[in-house]
Amino acid sequence: MKSRFLFSNKYKPVGWFLFLSGMILGIILMLNNINFPNWEVNVFPLVSENDFFSSPAFEWTLNNVADEIASLLVIIGGILVSFSKTKDEDEYISKIRMESLIWATYVNYVVLILAILFVFDISFLSVLIYNMFTILLFFMLRFHYVLYKTKKGVADEE
């Protein structure tokens, strides 16, 4: 079976590097709760901080882009890790990949439903931000766990 939508296996190490770099930077930013590292850059926001029609939108403004860089690293790295072929990609691995993606989607939305019911105010916004990354994280965890268990089971039989 040919997988048209998967990246080559050579992108997986690059994905792990980007993903882990983004996670480390994101954790540093989250734990310090300050503008560290201070990467101030002129940006052109499409939406202002307060509402859609206030003056900062559509005007160049100075912004610390460390959180945007961390987010992009996590997303791009997570996509490369999640959707790069394994060395021995076959129909069974494709089945595990599909089931893991479905499982991750369900778990992600269960977490979101629980957050809607039990998390409020600004804390809810934080949960929504983290929820952008959890579907990739849940998928990667389950897919690689099932692959590990499958390969371990095959090795134990031999």
Tab-separated table of N, CA, C and O in Angstrom, residues 43-131:
chain	number	residue	atom	x	y	z
A	43	VAL	N	6.138	43.042	14.157
A	43	VAL	CA	5.166	42.134	13.542
A	43	VAL	C	3.989	42.940	13.028
A	43	VAL	O	3.762	44.078	13.431
A	44	PHE	N	3.219	42.336	12.155
A	44	PHE	CA	2.036	42.979	11.574
A	44	PHE	C	0.805	42.180	11.984
A	44	PHE	O	0.418	41.226	11.300
A	45	PRO	N	0.189	42.514	13.133
A	45	PRO	CA	-0.947	41.719	13.616
A	45	PRO	C	-2.214	41.960	12.799
A	45	PRO	O	-2.526	43.097	12.433
A	46	LEU	N	-2.920	40.888	12.518
A	46	LEU	CA	-4.203	41.005	11.832
A	46	LEU	C	-5.337	41.275	12.805
A	46	LEU	O	-6.383	41.798	12.421
A	47	VAL	N	-5.138	40.873	14.054
A	47	VAL	CA	-6.141	41.085	15.100
A	47	VAL	C	-5.441	41.733	16.280
A	47	VAL	O	-4.355	41.315	16.666
A	48	SER	N	-6.081	42.726	16.865
A	48	SER	CA	-5.471	43.400	18.006
A	48	SER	C	-5.688	42.592	19.276
A	48	SER	O	-6.441	41.624	19.295
A	49	GLU	N	-5.052	43.020	20.335
A	49	GLU	CA	-5.136	42.289	21.596
A	49	GLU	C	-6.519	42.419	22.233
A	49	GLU	O	-7.013	41.510	22.871
A	50	ASN	N	-7.179	43.567	22.052
A	50	ASN	CA	-8.453	43.807	22.739
A	50	ASN	C	-9.666	43.419	21.907
A	50	ASN	O	-10.568	42.763	22.379
A	51	ASP	N	-9.725	43.870	20.677
A	51	ASP	CA	-10.846	43.521	19.804
A	51	ASP	C	-10.408	43.639	18.351
A	51	ASP	O	-9.282	43.987	18.057
A	52	PHE	N	-11.325	43.375	17.446
A	52	PHE	CA	-10.984	43.366	16.035
A	52	PHE	C	-10.762	44.757	15.451
A	52	PHE	O	-10.180	44.898	14.400
A	53	PHE	N	-11.254	45.810	16.111
A	53	PHE	CA	-11.245	47.122	15.488
A	53	PHE	C	-10.391	48.154	16.206
A	53	PHE	O	-10.430	49.316	15.861
A	54	SER	N	-9.625	47.757	17.215
A	54	SER	CA	-8.808	48.756	17.904
A	54	SER	C	-7.560	49.058	17.087
A	54	SER	O	-7.198	48.344	16.163
A	55	SER	N	-6.874	50.083	17.454
A	55	SER	CA	-5.796	50.609	16.613
A	55	SER	C	-4.587	49.697	16.406
A	55	SER	O	-3.980	49.779	15.355
A	56	PRO	N	-4.161	48.830	17.360
A	56	PRO	CA	-2.941	48.058	17.088
A	56	PRO	C	-3.047	47.085	15.917
A	56	PRO	O	-2.036	46.702	15.371
A	57	ALA	N	-4.250	46.702	15.523
A	57	ALA	CA	-4.373	45.791	14.389
A	57	ALA	C	-4.004	46.531	13.112
A	57	ALA	O	-4.247	47.722	12.974
A	58	PHE	N	-3.411	45.806	12.190
A	58	PHE	CA	-3.011	46.350	10.894
A	58	PHE	C	-1.975	47.461	11.007
A	58	PHE	O	-1.887	48.319	10.148
A	59	GLU	N	-1.201	47.449	12.077
A	59	GLU	CA	-0.094	48.384	12.237
A	59	GLU	C	1.110	47.602	12.750
A	59	GLU	O	0.963	46.699	13.570
A	60	TRP	N	2.279	47.954	12.275
A	60	TRP	CA	3.487	47.301	12.763
A	60	TRP	C	3.654	47.603	14.243
A	60	TRP	O	3.485	48.731	14.674
A	61	THR	N	3.947	46.558	15.009
A	61	THR	CA	4.137	46.723	16.444
A	61	THR	C	5.236	45.774	16.921
A	61	THR	O	5.490	44.747	16.290
A	62	LEU	N	5.852	46.117	18.025
A	62	LEU	CA	6.929	45.294	18.576
A	62	LEU	C	6.330	44.178	19.431
A	62	LEU	O	5.432	44.423	20.244
A	63	ASN	N	6.802	42.952	19.230
A	63	ASN	CA	6.256	41.801	19.958
A	63	ASN	C	7.367	40.793	20.223
A	63	ASN	O	8.238	40.582	19.385
A	64	ASN	N	7.320	40.146	21.384
A	64	ASN	CA	8.233	39.056	21.690
A	64	ASN	C	7.706	37.799	20.986
A	64	ASN	O	6.613	37.333	21.284
A	65	VAL	N	8.478	37.247	20.068
A	65	VAL	CA	8.005	36.122	19.257
A	65	VAL	C	8.480	34.774	19.778
A	65	VAL	O	8.356	33.763	19.074
A	66	ALA	N	8.988	34.716	20.999
A	66	ALA	CA	9.491	33.452	21.546
A	66	ALA	C	8.377	32.409	21.623
A	66	ALA	O	8.592	31.242	21.267
A	67	ASP	N	7.179	32.804	22.055
A	67	ASP	CA	6.084	31.832	22.159
A	67	ASP	C	5.602	31.369	20.784
A	67	ASP	O	5.245	30.208	20.605
A	68	GLU	N	5.631	32.268	19.807
A	68	GLU	CA	5.250	31.860	18.453
A	68	GLU	C	6.269	30.876	17.880
A	68	GLU	O	5.905	29.897	17.228
A	69	ILE	N	7.550	31.131	18.137
A	69	ILE	CA	8.590	30.219	17.657
A	69	ILE	C	8.448	28.852	18.320
A	69	ILE	O	8.520	27.818	17.644
A	70	ALA	N	8.218	28.826	19.630
A	70	ALA	CA	8.028	27.552	20.326
A	70	ALA	C	6.828	26.801	19.757
A	70	ALA	O	6.907	25.588	19.517
A	71	SER	N	5.732	27.502	19.526
A	71	SER	CA	4.531	26.874	18.971
A	71	SER	C	4.793	26.296	17.587
A	71	SER	O	4.393	25.160	17.289
A	72	LEU	N	5.451	27.065	16.736
A	72	LEU	CA	5.740	26.578	15.385
A	72	LEU	C	6.668	25.371	15.415
A	72	LEU	O	6.476	24.417	14.650
A	73	LEU	N	7.668	25.396	16.295
A	73	LEU	CA	8.577	24.250	16.402
A	73	LEU	C	7.832	22.993	16.841
A	73	LEU	O	8.046	21.909	16.291
A	74	VAL	N	6.941	23.134	17.827
A	74	VAL	CA	6.177	21.976	18.308
A	74	VAL	C	5.257	21.444	17.213
A	74	VAL	O	5.196	20.236	16.970
A	75	ILE	N	4.562	22.341	16.529
A	75	ILE	CA	3.612	21.902	15.506
A	75	ILE	C	4.334	21.274	14.310
A	75	ILE	O	3.998	20.161	13.880
A	76	ILE	N	5.325	21.962	13.770
A	76	ILE	CA	6.028	21.430	12.596
A	76	ILE	C	6.764	20.142	12.963
A	76	ILE	O	6.699	19.145	12.236
A	77	GLY	N	7.450	20.146	14.105
A	77	GLY	CA	8.141	18.933	14.542
A	77	GLY	C	7.176	17.792	14.796
A	77	GLY	O	7.430	16.649	14.403
A	78	GLY	N	6.050	18.087	15.447
A	78	GLY	CA	5.054	17.054	15.720
A	78	GLY	C	4.465	16.466	14.451
A	78	GLY	O	4.246	15.253	14.353
A	79	ILE	N	4.228	17.306	13.465
A	79	ILE	CA	3.700	16.809	12.194
A	79	ILE	C	4.739	15.929	11.496
A	79	ILE	O	4.403	14.858	10.962
A	80	LEU	N	5.997	16.360	11.501
A	80	LEU	CA	7.042	15.546	10.862
A	80	LEU	C	7.230	14.206	11.562
A	80	LEU	O	7.404	13.179	10.910
A	81	VAL	N	7.188	14.215	12.903
A	81	VAL	CA	7.335	12.951	13.640
A	81	VAL	C	6.120	12.058	13.409
A	81	VAL	O	6.247	10.858	13.147
A	82	SER	N	4.945	12.652	13.491
A	82	SER	CA	3.714	11.861	13.409
A	82	SER	C	3.461	11.299	12.023
A	82	SER	O	2.943	10.193	11.885
A	83	PHE	N	3.815	12.055	11.007
A	83	PHE	CA	3.426	11.667	9.659
A	83	PHE	C	4.608	11.396	8.739
A	83	PHE	O	4.520	11.580	7.529
A	84	SER	N	5.698	10.945	9.329
A	84	SER	CA	6.811	10.401	8.542
A	84	SER	C	6.705	8.885	8.579
A	84	SER	O	6.361	8.304	9.607
A	85	LYS	N	7.011	8.270	7.461
A	85	LYS	CA	6.940	6.816	7.384
A	85	LYS	C	7.922	6.185	8.355
A	85	LYS	O	8.950	6.767	8.679
A	86	THR	N	7.578	4.994	8.816
A	86	THR	CA	8.538	4.204	9.573
A	86	THR	C	9.460	3.515	8.571
A	86	THR	O	9.175	3.487	7.373
A	87	LYS	N	10.554	2.949	9.064
A	87	LYS	CA	11.488	2.282	8.156
A	87	LYS	C	10.845	1.097	7.460
A	87	LYS	O	11.174	0.774	6.329
A	88	ASP	N	9.931	0.443	8.147
A	88	ASP	CA	9.264	-0.740	7.587
A	88	ASP	C	7.757	-0.510	7.488
A	88	ASP	O	6.964	-1.297	7.975
A	89	GLU	N	7.379	0.600	6.862
A	89	GLU	CA	5.958	0.965	6.722
A	89	GLU	C	5.229	-0.105	5.919
A	89	GLU	O	5.622	-0.457	4.816
A	90	ASP	N	4.153	-0.639	6.497
A	90	ASP	CA	3.327	-1.614	5.800
A	90	ASP	C	1.868	-1.350	6.163
A	90	ASP	O	1.547	-0.362	6.814
A	91	GLU	N	0.998	-2.236	5.723
A	91	GLU	CA	-0.434	-2.029	5.960
A	91	GLU	C	-0.786	-2.097	7.440
A	91	GLU	O	-1.671	-1.377	7.903
A	92	TYR	N	-0.114	-2.944	8.184
A	92	TYR	CA	-0.393	-3.043	9.621
A	92	TYR	C	-0.008	-1.751	10.332
A	92	TYR	O	-0.755	-1.256	11.179
A	93	ILE	N	1.118	-1.178	9.982
A	93	ILE	CA	1.540	0.091	10.592
A	93	ILE	C	0.586	1.204	10.165
A	93	ILE	O	0.258	2.087	10.962
A	94	SER	N	0.123	1.172	8.935
A	94	SER	CA	-0.873	2.153	8.482
A	94	SER	C	-2.154	2.035	9.304
A	94	SER	O	-2.776	3.040	9.647
A	95	LYS	N	-2.539	0.804	9.628
A	95	LYS	CA	-3.726	0.577	10.456
A	95	LYS	C	-3.504	1.137	11.863
A	95	LYS	O	-4.384	1.802	12.414
A	96	ILE	N	-2.331	0.883	12.436
A	96	ILE	CA	-2.001	1.422	13.763
A	96	ILE	C	-2.012	2.946	13.719
A	96	ILE	O	-2.531	3.600	14.627
A	97	ARG	N	-1.461	3.524	12.645
A	97	ARG	CA	-1.425	4.978	12.482
A	97	ARG	C	-2.848	5.556	12.456
A	97	ARG	O	-3.149	6.532	13.131
A	98	MET	N	-3.733	4.938	11.669
A	98	MET	CA	-5.101	5.428	11.565
A	98	MET	C	-5.837	5.293	12.896
A	98	MET	O	-6.513	6.221	13.350
A	99	GLU	N	-5.703	4.139	13.542
A	99	GLU	CA	-6.372	3.937	14.826
A	99	GLU	C	-5.844	4.894	15.888
A	99	GLU	O	-6.611	5.405	16.715
A	100	SER	N	-4.549	5.163	15.859
A	100	SER	CA	-3.954	6.092	16.820
A	100	SER	C	-4.447	7.510	16.586
A	100	SER	O	-4.692	8.258	17.540
A	101	LEU	N	-4.606	7.891	15.330
A	101	LEU	CA	-5.111	9.227	15.024
A	101	LEU	C	-6.561	9.381	15.480
A	101	LEU	O	-6.931	10.410	16.060
A	102	ILE	N	-7.359	8.370	15.255
A	102	ILE	CA	-8.752	8.411	15.718
A	102	ILE	C	-8.791	8.462	17.240
A	102	ILE	O	-9.515	9.271	17.836
A	103	TRP	N	-8.012	7.616	17.896
A	103	TRP	CA	-7.953	7.585	19.357
A	103	TRP	C	-7.514	8.941	19.902
A	103	TRP	O	-8.106	9.457	20.851
A	104	ALA	N	-6.477	9.534	19.307
A	104	ALA	CA	-5.968	10.831	19.767
A	104	ALA	C	-7.020	11.923	19.597
A	104	ALA	O	-7.149	12.810	20.454
A	105	THR	N	-7.785	11.849	18.520
A	105	THR	CA	-8.849	12.835	18.307
A	105	THR	C	-9.919	12.711	19.384
A	105	THR	O	-10.361	13.711	19.959
A	106	TYR	N	-10.338	11.481	19.679
A	106	TYR	CA	-11.322	11.279	20.743
A	106	TYR	C	-10.811	11.791	22.083
A	106	TYR	O	-11.507	12.520	22.794
A	107	VAL	N	-9.610	11.401	22.452
A	107	VAL	CA	-9.049	11.809	23.745
A	107	VAL	C	-8.904	13.326	23.802
A	107	VAL	O	-9.223	13.959	24.811
A	108	ASN	N	-8.440	13.930	22.714
A	108	ASN	CA	-8.272	15.377	22.661
A	108	ASN	C	-9.596	16.099	22.919
A	108	ASN	O	-9.655	17.066	23.683
A	109	TYR	N	-10.665	15.613	22.293
A	109	TYR	CA	-11.949	16.274	22.467
A	109	TYR	C	-12.595	15.948	23.807
A	109	TYR	O	-13.349	16.765	24.339
A	110	VAL	N	-12.297	14.801	24.389
A	110	VAL	CA	-12.754	14.536	25.763
A	110	VAL	C	-12.101	15.525	26.721
A	110	VAL	O	-12.767	16.106	27.593
A	111	VAL	N	-10.805	15.757	26.542
A	111	VAL	CA	-10.102	16.741	27.364
A	111	VAL	C	-10.721	18.123	27.166
A	111	VAL	O	-10.951	18.861	28.128
A	112	LEU	N	-11.024	18.484	25.929
A	112	LEU	CA	-11.639	19.781	25.653
A	112	LEU	C	-13.029	19.888	26.280
A	112	LEU	O	-13.371	20.922	26.864
A	113	ILE	N	-13.825	18.846	26.192
A	113	ILE	CA	-15.160	18.857	26.807
A	113	ILE	C	-15.046	19.030	28.321
A	113	ILE	O	-15.789	19.817	28.927
A	114	LEU	N	-14.118	18.307	28.939
A	114	LEU	CA	-13.907	18.454	30.383
A	114	LEU	C	-13.464	19.871	30.727
A	114	LEU	O	-13.899	20.446	31.739
A	115	ALA	N	-12.628	20.461	29.893
A	115	ALA	CA	-12.193	21.839	30.129
A	115	ALA	C	-13.368	22.809	29.995
A	115	ALA	O	-13.487	23.751	30.784
A	116	ILE	N	-14.220	22.595	29.021
A	116	ILE	CA	-15.395	23.457	28.851
A	116	ILE	C	-16.279	23.390	30.088
A	116	ILE	O	-16.818	24.405	30.542
A	117	LEU	N	-16.411	22.201	30.663
A	117	LEU	CA	-17.286	22.024	31.823
A	117	LEU	C	-16.662	22.502	33.140
A	117	LEU	O	-17.386	22.960	34.029
A	118	PHE	N	-15.337	22.399	33.271
A	118	PHE	CA	-14.729	22.609	34.582
A	118	PHE	C	-13.648	23.683	34.674
A	118	PHE	O	-13.126	23.925	35.761
A	119	VAL	N	-13.274	24.314	33.561
A	119	VAL	CA	-12.226	25.340	33.594
A	119	VAL	C	-12.829	26.639	33.063
A	119	VAL	O	-13.509	26.632	32.038
A	120	PHE	N	-12.537	27.758	33.743
A	120	PHE	CA	-13.194	29.013	33.400
A	120	PHE	C	-12.196	30.162	33.302
A	120	PHE	O	-11.055	30.066	33.737
A	121	ASP	N	-12.674	31.253	32.730
A	121	ASP	CA	-11.943	32.514	32.639
A	121	ASP	C	-10.634	32.367	31.870
A	121	ASP	O	-10.559	31.648	30.896
A	122	ILE	N	-9.591	33.037	32.318
A	122	ILE	CA	-8.309	33.038	31.616
A	122	ILE	C	-7.681	31.648	31.607
A	122	ILE	O	-6.992	31.276	30.653
A	123	SER	N	-7.914	30.854	32.629
A	123	SER	CA	-7.375	29.493	32.665
A	123	SER	C	-7.889	28.677	31.483
A	123	SER	O	-7.169	27.838	30.937
A	124	PHE	N	-9.136	28.934	31.068
A	124	PHE	CA	-9.698	28.223	29.923
A	124	PHE	C	-8.929	28.563	28.647
A	124	PHE	O	-8.688	27.697	27.808
A	125	LEU	N	-8.518	29.816	28.514
A	125	LEU	CA	-7.720	30.202	27.349
A	125	LEU	C	-6.399	29.436	27.318
A	125	LEU	O	-5.955	28.982	26.256
A	126	SER	N	-5.779	29.251	28.472
A	126	SER	CA	-4.543	28.465	28.537
A	126	SER	C	-4.798	27.028	28.103
A	126	SER	O	-3.991	26.441	27.369
A	127	VAL	N	-5.904	26.450	28.551
A	127	VAL	CA	-6.242	25.079	28.163
A	127	VAL	C	-6.443	24.998	26.651
A	127	VAL	O	-5.994	24.047	26.002
A	128	LEU	N	-7.093	26.000	26.062
A	128	LEU	CA	-7.286	26.002	24.606
A	128	LEU	C	-5.953	26.077	23.872
A	128	LEU	O	-5.767	25.417	22.845
A	129	ILE	N	-5.037	26.871	24.403
A	129	ILE	CA	-3.716	26.971	23.766
A	129	ILE	C	-3.008	25.628	23.826
A	129	ILE	O	-2.475	25.142	22.828
A	130	TYR	N	-3.011	24.990	24.992
A	130	TYR	CA	-2.360	23.678	25.114
A	130	TYR	C	-3.073	22.632	24.277
A	130	TYR	O	-2.449	21.699	23.771
A	131	ASN	N	-4.385	22.780	24.119
A	131	ASN	CA	-5.179	21.820	23.358
A	131	ASN	C	-4.788	21.797	21.886
A	131	ASN	O	-5.000	20.794	21.208
